[in-house]
mmCIF file of C-alpha atoms in Angstrom:
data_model
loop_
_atom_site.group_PDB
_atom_site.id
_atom_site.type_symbol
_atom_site.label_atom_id
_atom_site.label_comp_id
_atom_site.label_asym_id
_atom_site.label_seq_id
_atom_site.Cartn_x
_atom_site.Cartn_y
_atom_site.Cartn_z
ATOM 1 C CA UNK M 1 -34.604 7.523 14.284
ATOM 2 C CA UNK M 2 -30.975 6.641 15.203
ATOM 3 C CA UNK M 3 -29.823 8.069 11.779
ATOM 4 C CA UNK M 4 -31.560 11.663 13.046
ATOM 5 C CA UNK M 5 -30.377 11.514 16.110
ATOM 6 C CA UNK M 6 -26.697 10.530 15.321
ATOM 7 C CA UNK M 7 -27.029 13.174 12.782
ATOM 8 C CA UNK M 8 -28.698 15.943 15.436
ATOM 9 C CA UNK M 9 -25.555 15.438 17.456
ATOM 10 C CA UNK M 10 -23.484 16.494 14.692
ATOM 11 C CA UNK M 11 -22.219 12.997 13.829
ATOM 12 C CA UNK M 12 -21.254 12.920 9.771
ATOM 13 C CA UNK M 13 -22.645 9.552 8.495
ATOM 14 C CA UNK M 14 -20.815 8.071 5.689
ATOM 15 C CA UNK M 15 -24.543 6.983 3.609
ATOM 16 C CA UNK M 16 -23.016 7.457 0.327
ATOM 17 C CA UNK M 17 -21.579 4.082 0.682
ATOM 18 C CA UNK M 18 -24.693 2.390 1.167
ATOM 19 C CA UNK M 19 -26.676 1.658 -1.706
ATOM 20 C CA UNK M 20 -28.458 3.726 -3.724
ATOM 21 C CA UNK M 21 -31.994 2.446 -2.701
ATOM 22 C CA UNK M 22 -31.042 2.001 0.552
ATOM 23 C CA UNK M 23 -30.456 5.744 1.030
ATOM 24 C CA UNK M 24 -33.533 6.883 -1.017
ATOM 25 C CA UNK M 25 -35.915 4.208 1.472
ATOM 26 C CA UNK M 26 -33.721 5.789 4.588
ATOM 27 C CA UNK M 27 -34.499 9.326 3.115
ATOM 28 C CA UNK M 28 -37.937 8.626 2.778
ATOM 29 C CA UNK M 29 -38.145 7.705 6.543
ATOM 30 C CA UNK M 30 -36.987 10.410 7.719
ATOM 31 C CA UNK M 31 -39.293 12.423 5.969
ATOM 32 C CA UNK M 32 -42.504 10.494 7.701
ATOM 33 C CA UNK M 33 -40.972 11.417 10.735
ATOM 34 C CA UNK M 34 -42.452 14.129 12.984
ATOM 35 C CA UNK M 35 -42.357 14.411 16.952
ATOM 36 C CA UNK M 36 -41.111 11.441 19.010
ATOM 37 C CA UNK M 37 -41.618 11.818 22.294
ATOM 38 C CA UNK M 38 -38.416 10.979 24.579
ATOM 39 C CA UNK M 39 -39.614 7.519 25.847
ATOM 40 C CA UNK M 40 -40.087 6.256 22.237
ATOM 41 C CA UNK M 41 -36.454 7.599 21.436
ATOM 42 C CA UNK M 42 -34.925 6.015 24.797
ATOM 43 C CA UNK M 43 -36.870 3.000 23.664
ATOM 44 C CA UNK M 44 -35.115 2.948 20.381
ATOM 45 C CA UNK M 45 -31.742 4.170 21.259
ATOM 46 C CA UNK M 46 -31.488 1.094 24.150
ATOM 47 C CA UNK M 47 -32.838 -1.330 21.721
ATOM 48 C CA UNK M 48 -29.900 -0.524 19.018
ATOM 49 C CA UNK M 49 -27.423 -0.418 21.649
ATOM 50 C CA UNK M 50 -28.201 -3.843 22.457
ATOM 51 C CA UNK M 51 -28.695 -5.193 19.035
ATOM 52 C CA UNK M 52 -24.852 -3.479 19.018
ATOM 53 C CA UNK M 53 -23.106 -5.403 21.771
ATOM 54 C CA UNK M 54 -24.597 -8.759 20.970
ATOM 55 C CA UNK M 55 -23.183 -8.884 17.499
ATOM 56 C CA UNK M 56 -20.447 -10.759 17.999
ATOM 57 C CA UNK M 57 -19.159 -10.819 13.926
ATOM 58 C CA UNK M 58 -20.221 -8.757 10.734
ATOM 59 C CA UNK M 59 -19.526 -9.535 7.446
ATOM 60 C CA UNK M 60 -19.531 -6.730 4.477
ATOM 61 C CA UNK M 61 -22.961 -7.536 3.191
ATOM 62 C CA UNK M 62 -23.405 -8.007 -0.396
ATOM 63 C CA UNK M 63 -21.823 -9.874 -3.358
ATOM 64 C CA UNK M 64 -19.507 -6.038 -4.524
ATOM 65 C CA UNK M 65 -18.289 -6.374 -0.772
ATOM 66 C CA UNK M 66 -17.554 -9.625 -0.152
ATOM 67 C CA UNK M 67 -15.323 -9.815 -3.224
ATOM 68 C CA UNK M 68 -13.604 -6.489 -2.518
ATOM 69 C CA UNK M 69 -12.743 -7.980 1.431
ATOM 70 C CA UNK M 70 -11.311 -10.971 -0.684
ATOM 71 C CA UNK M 71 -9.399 -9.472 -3.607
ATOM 72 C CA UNK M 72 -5.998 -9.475 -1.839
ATOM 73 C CA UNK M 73 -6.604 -13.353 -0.882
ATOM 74 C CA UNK M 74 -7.720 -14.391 -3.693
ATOM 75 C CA UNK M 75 -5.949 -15.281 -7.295
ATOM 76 C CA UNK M 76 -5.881 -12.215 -8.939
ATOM 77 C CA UNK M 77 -7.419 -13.916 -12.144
ATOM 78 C CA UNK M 78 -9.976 -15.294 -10.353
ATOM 79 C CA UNK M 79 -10.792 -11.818 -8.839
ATOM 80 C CA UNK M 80 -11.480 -10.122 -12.073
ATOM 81 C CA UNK M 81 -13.646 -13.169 -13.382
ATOM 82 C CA UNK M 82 -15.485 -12.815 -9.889
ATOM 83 C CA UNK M 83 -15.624 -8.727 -10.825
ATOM 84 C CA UNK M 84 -16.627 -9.540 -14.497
ATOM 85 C CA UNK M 85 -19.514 -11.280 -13.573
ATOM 86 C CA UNK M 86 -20.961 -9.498 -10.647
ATOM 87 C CA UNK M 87 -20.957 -6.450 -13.253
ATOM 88 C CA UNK M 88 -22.441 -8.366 -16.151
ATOM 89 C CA UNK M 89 -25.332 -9.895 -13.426
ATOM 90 C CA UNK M 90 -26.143 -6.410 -11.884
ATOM 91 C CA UNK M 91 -25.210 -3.988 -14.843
ATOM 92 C CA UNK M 92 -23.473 -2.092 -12.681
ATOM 93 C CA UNK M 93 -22.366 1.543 -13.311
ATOM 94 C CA UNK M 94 -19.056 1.691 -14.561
ATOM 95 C CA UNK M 95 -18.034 4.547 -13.042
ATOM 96 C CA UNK M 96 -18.504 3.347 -9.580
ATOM 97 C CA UNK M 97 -15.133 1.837 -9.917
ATOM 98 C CA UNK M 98 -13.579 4.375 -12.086
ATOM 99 C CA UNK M 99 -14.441 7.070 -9.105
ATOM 100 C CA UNK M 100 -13.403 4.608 -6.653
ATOM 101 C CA UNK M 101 -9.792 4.651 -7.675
ATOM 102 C CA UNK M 102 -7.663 6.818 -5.726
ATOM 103 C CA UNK M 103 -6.643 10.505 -6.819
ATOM 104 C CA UNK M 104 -2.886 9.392 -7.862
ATOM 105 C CA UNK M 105 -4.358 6.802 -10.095
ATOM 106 C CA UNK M 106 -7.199 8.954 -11.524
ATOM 107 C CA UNK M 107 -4.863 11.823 -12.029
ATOM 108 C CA UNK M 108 -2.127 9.561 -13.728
ATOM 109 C CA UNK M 109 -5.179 8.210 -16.479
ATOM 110 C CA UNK M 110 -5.716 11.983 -17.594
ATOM 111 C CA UNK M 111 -1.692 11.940 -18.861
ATOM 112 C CA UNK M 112 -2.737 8.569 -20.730
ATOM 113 C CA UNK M 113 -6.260 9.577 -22.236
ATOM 114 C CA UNK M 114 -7.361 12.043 -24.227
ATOM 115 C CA UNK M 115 -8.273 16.002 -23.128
ATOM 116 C CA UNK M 116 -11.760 14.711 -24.541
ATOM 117 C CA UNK M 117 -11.840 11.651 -21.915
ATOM 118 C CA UNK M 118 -10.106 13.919 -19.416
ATOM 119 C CA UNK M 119 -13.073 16.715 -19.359
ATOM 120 C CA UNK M 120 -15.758 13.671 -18.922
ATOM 121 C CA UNK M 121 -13.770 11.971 -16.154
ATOM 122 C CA UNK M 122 -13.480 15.665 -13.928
ATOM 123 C CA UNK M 123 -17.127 16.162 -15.187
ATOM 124 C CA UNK M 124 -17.973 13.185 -12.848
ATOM 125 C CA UNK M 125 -15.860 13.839 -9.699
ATOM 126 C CA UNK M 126 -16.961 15.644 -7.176
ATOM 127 C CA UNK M 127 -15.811 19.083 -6.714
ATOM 128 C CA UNK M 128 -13.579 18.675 -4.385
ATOM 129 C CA UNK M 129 -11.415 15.995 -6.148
ATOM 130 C CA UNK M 130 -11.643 17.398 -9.258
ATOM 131 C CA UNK M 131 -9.858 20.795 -8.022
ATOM 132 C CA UNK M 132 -7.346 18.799 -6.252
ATOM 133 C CA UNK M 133 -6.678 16.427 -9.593
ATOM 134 C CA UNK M 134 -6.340 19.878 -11.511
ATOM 135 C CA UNK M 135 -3.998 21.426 -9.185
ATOM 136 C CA UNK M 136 -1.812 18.250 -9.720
ATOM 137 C CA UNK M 137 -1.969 18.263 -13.369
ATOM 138 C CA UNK M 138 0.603 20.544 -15.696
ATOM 139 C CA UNK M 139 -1.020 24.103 -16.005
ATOM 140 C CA UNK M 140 -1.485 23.659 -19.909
ATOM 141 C CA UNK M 141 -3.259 20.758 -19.879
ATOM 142 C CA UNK M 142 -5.245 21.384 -17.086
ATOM 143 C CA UNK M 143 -6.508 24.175 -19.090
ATOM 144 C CA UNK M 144 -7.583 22.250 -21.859
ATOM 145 C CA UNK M 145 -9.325 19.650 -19.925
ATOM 146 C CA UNK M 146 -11.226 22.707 -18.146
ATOM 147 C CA UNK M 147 -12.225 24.088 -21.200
ATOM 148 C CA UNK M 148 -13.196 20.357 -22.437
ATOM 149 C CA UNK M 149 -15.503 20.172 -20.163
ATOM 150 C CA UNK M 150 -17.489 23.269 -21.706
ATOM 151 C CA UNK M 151 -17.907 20.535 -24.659
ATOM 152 C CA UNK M 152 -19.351 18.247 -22.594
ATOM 153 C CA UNK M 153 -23.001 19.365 -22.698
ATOM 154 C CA UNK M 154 -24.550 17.206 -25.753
ATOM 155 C CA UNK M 155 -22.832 14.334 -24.566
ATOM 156 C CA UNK M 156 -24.904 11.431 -24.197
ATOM 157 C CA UNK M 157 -25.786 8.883 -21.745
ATOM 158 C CA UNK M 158 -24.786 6.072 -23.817
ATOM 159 C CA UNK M 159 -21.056 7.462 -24.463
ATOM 160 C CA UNK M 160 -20.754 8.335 -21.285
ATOM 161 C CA UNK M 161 -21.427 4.380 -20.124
ATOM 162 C CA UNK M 162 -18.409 3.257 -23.375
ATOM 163 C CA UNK M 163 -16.045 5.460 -21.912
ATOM 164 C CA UNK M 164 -16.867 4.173 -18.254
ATOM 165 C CA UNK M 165 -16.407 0.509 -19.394
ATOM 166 C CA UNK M 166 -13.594 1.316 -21.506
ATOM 167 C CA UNK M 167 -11.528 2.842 -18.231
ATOM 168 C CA UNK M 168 -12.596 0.157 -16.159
ATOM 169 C CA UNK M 169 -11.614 -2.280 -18.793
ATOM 170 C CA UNK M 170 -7.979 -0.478 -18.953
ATOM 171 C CA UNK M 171 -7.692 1.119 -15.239
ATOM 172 C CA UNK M 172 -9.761 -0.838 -12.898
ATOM 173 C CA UNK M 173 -8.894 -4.748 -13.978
ATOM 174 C CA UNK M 174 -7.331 -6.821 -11.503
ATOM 175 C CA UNK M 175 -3.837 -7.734 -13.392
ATOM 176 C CA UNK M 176 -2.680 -10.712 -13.898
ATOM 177 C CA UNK M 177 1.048 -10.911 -14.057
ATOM 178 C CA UNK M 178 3.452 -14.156 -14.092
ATOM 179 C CA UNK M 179 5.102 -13.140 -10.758
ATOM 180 C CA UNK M 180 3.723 -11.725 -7.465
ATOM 181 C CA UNK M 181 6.687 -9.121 -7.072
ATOM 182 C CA UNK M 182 7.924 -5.996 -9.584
ATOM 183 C CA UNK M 183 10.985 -6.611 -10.979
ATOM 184 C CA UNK M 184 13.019 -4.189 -8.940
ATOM 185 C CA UNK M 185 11.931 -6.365 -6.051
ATOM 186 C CA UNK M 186 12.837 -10.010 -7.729
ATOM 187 C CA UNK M 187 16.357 -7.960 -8.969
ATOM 188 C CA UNK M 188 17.022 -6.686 -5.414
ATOM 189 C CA UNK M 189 16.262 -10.225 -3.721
ATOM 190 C CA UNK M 190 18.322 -12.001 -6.134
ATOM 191 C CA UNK M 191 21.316 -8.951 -5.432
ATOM 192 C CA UNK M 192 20.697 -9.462 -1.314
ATOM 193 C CA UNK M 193 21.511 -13.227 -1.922
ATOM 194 C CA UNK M 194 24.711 -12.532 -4.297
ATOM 195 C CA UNK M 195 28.455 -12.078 -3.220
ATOM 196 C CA UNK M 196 29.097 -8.473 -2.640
ATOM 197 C CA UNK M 197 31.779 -8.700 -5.671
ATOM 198 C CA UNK M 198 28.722 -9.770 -7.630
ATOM 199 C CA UNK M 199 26.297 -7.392 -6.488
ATOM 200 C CA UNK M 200 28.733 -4.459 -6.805
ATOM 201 C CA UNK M 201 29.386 -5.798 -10.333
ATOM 202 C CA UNK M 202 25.991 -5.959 -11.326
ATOM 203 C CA UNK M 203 24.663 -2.737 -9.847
ATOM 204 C CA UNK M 204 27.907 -1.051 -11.743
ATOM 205 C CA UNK M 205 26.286 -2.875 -15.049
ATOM 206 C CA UNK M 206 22.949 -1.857 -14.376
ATOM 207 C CA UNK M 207 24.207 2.114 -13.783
ATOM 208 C CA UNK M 208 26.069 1.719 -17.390
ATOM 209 C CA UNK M 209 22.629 0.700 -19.025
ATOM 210 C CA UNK M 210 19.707 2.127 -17.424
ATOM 211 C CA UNK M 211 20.593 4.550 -14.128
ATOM 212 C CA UNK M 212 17.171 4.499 -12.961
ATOM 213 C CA UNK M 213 16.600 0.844 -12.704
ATOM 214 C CA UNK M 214 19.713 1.084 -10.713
ATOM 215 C CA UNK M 215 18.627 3.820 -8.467
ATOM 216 C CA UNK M 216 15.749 1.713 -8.039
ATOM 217 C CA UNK M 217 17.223 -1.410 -7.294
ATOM 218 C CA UNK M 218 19.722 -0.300 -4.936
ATOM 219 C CA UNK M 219 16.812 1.229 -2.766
ATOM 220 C CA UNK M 220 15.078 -2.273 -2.582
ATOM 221 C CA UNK M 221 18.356 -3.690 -1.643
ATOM 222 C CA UNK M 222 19.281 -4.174 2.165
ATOM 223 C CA UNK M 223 22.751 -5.848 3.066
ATOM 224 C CA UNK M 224 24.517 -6.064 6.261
ATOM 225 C CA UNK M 225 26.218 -2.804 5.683
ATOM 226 C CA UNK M 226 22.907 -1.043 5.395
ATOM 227 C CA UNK M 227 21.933 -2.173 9.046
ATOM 228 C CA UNK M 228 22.990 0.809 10.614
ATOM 229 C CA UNK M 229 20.990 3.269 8.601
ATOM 230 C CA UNK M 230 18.270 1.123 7.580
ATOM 231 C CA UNK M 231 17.446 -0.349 10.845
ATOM 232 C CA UNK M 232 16.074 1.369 13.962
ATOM 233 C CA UNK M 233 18.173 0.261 17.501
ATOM 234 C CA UNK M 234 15.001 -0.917 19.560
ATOM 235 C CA UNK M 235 14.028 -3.237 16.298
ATOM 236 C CA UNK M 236 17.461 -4.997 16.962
ATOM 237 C CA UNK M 237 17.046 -7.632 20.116
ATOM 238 C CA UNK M 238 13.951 -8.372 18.455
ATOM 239 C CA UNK M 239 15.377 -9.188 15.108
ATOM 240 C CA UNK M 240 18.621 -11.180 16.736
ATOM 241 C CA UNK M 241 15.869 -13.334 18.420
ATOM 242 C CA UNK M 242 14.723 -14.959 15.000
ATOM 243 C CA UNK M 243 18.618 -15.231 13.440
ATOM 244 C CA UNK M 244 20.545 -18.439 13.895
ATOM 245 C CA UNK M 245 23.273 -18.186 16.771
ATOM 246 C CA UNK M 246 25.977 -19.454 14.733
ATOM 247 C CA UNK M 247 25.072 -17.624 11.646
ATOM 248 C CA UNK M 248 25.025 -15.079 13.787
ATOM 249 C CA UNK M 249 28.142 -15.653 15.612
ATOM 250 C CA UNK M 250 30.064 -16.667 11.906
ATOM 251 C CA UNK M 251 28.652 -13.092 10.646
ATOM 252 C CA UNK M 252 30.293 -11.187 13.749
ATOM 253 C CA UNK M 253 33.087 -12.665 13.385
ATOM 254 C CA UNK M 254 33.778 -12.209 9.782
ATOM 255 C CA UNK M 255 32.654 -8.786 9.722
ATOM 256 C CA UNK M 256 35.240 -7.462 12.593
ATOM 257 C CA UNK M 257 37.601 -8.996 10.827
ATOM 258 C CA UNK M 258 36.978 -7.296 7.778
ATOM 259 C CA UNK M 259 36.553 -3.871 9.482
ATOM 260 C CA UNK M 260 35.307 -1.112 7.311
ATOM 261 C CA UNK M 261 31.309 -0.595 6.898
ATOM 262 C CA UNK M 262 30.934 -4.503 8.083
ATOM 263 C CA UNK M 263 32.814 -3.720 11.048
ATOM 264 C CA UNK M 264 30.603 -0.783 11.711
ATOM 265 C CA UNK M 265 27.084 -2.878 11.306
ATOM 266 C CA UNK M 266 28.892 -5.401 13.815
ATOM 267 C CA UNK M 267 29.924 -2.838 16.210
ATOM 268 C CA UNK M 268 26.456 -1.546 15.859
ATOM 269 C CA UNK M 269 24.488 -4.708 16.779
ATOM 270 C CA UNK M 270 26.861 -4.942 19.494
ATOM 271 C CA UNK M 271 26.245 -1.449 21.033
ATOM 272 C CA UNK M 272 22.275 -2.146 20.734
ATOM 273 C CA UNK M 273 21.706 -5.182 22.929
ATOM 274 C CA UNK M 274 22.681 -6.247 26.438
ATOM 275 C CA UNK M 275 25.994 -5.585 27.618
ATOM 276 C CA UNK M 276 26.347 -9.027 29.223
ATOM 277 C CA UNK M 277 25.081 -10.416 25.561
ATOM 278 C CA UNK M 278 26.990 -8.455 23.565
ATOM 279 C CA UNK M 279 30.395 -9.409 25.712
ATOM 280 C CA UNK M 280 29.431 -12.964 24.733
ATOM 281 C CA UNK M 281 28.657 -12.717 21.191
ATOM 282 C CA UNK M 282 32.309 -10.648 21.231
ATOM 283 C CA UNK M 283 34.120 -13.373 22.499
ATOM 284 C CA UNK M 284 32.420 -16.436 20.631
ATOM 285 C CA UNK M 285 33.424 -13.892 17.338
ATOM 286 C CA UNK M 286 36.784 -13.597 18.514
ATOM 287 C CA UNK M 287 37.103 -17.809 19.214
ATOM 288 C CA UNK M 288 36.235 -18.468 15.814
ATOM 289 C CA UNK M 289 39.425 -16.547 14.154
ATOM 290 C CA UNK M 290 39.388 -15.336 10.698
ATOM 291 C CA UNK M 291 36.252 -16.550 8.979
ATOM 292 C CA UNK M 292 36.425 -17.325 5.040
ATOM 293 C CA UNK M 293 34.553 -14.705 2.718
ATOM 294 C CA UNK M 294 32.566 -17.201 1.112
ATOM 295 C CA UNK M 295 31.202 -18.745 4.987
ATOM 296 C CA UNK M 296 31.074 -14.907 6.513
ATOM 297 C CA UNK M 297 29.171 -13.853 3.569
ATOM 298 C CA UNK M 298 26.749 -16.187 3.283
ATOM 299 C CA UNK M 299 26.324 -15.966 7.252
ATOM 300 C CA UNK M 300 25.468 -12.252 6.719
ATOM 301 C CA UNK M 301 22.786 -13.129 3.922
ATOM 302 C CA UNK M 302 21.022 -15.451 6.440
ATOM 303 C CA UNK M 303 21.259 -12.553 8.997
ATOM 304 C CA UNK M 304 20.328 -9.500 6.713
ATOM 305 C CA UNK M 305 17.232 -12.546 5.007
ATOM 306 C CA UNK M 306 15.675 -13.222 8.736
ATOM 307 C CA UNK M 307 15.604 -9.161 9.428
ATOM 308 C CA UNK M 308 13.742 -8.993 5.857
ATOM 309 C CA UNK M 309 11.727 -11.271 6.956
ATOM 310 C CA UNK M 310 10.279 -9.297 9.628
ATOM 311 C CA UNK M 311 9.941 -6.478 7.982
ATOM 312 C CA UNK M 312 7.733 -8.317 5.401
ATOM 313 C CA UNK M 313 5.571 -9.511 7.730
ATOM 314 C CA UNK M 314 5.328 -5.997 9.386
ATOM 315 C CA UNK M 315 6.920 -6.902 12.724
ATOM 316 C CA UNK M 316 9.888 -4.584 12.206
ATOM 317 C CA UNK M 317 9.913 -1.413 9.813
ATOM 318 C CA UNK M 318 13.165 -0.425 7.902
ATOM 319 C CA UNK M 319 14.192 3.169 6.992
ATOM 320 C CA UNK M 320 13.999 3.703 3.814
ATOM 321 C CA UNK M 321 16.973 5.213 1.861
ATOM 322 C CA UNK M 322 14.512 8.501 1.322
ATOM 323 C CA UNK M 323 14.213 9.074 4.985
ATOM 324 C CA UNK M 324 17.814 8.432 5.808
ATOM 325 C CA UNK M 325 18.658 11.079 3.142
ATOM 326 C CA UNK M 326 16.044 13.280 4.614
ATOM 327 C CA UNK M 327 17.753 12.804 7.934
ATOM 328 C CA UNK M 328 20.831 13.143 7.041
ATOM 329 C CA UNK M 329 20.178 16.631 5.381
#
């Protein structure tokens, strides 16, 4: 009865993600159901609103959920044992996972996988994704796989379930890799930490070799030069609050000194907090003289590491180089 009446209202019920029984026994209800009167439906409806507002925690029901909640808290090799053997105990359909991907990834196996795979993968999206996975695949190709799917028709049951298992096997396996971050990420963390002789260096290296890597690299970088167009002004008090004073203080210091794009993240800091703070921070820079490179540099690390920091954790956000192009433009 709720079901018909959220429906009646013109509520759209996601049911498809309930399980298959479940919807068949719901449908089923719905067909024994004739004319209620209105004190049976108020009865209902204020029974279900209560039942509602007393729950006080839920829980995502069922073995598939409970492991798909814990899959990003989890060891990733654990999680695909955990996956392996809820499939093998339920002999679950394959392509419940395969269609569960999103389109990017789906659309990304048709350029590994045959025009043969391709046509039975579109064949079992619904029509809506399968235009919109067309319309980003080359014209040619999309073609084929259209006309692949006129093939399609003797296939049988059985081949369809191999290729399911086969694509989740290659596609929809949790993977287990020897560190927790790509290695653009581990190069650019190791580059934030370097001397800026060093990191110029090695990003000049890296260009000479493999320009893309580079590109890549140099986006996941963030230095104290890049605080300007990589860090929005209200986000600053609140990431001066969680750097050291005197690494603060030493990175001031050394960076007016040096003038240049340091002198402009310094200046900018300055211009983005309290007047009455900034005038202090100016004169404690200006007390402590000309600051080594190797002390001013590392003071900038711990000041440019902190603001990562909060970005990781999702406290701040940083601009990425994209959107300061895009700007910029």
């Amino acid at each position: 009865m709720i079901v018909q009446l959220l429906i009646s209202d013109g509520n759209k019920l996601a049911l498809s993600s309930l399980p298959e029984s479940l919807q068949a026994d719901l449908a089923r209800e719905l067909g024994e159901i004739r004319l209620v009167d209105r004190a049976t439906v108020d009865a209902v409806a204020t029974e279900f609103a209560e039942i509602l507002e007393s729950i006080g925690l839920s829980a995502p029901g069922g073995a598939k959920a409970a492991l798909a909640t814990l899959a990003d808290h989890i060891s990733p090799a654990l999680a695909r044992q955990l996956q392996a053997n809820l499939d093998a105990e339920q002999g679950s359909d394959p392509w419940q996972r395969v269609l569960a991907l999103d389109l990017d990834k789906i659309t990304a196996i048709f350029a590994a996988e045959s025009v043969e795979v391709g046509a039975i993968i579109l064949s079992k999206l619904t029509v809506e994704n399968a235009a919109e996975v067309l319309g980003k695949l080359p014209g040619e190709q999309a073609r084929r796989i259209t006309f692949a799917v006129s093939q399609t028709e003797k296939t049988s049951p059985a081949a369809i379930d191999r290729i399911g298992h086969a694509l989740v096997e290659d596609y929809c396996q949790t993977q287990v890799t020897a560190f927790e971050k790509p290695p653009v990420d581990r190069i650019g963390a190791i580059l934030n930490s370097s001397p800026a002789s060093t990191r110029d260096d090695l990003l000049t290296g890296l260009e000479g070799s493999d320009q893309e890597l580079a590109k890549n690299v140099r986006k996941a970088i963030f230095t104290f030069a890049d605080i300007p167009s990589r860090m929005k002004p209200v986000d600053i008090p609140a990431a001066l609050r969680v750097v050291d004073a005197e690494d603060l203080s030493v990175a001031l210091a050394y960076a007016l000194g040096e003038g240049g794009e340091l002198g402009t993240s310094a200046e900018h800091i300055l211009a983005n907090i309290s007047q009455r703070m900034a005038g202090q921070m100016r004169e404690e820079a200006d007390e402590k003289g000309k600051v080594a490179t190797a002390a001013g540099e590392a003071a900038m690390n711990k000041v440019t590491a902190a603001i990562r920091g909060l970005a990781d954790e999702g406290t701040i956000s940083l601009i990425s180089p994209e959107e300061d192009q895009a700007e910029a433009a």
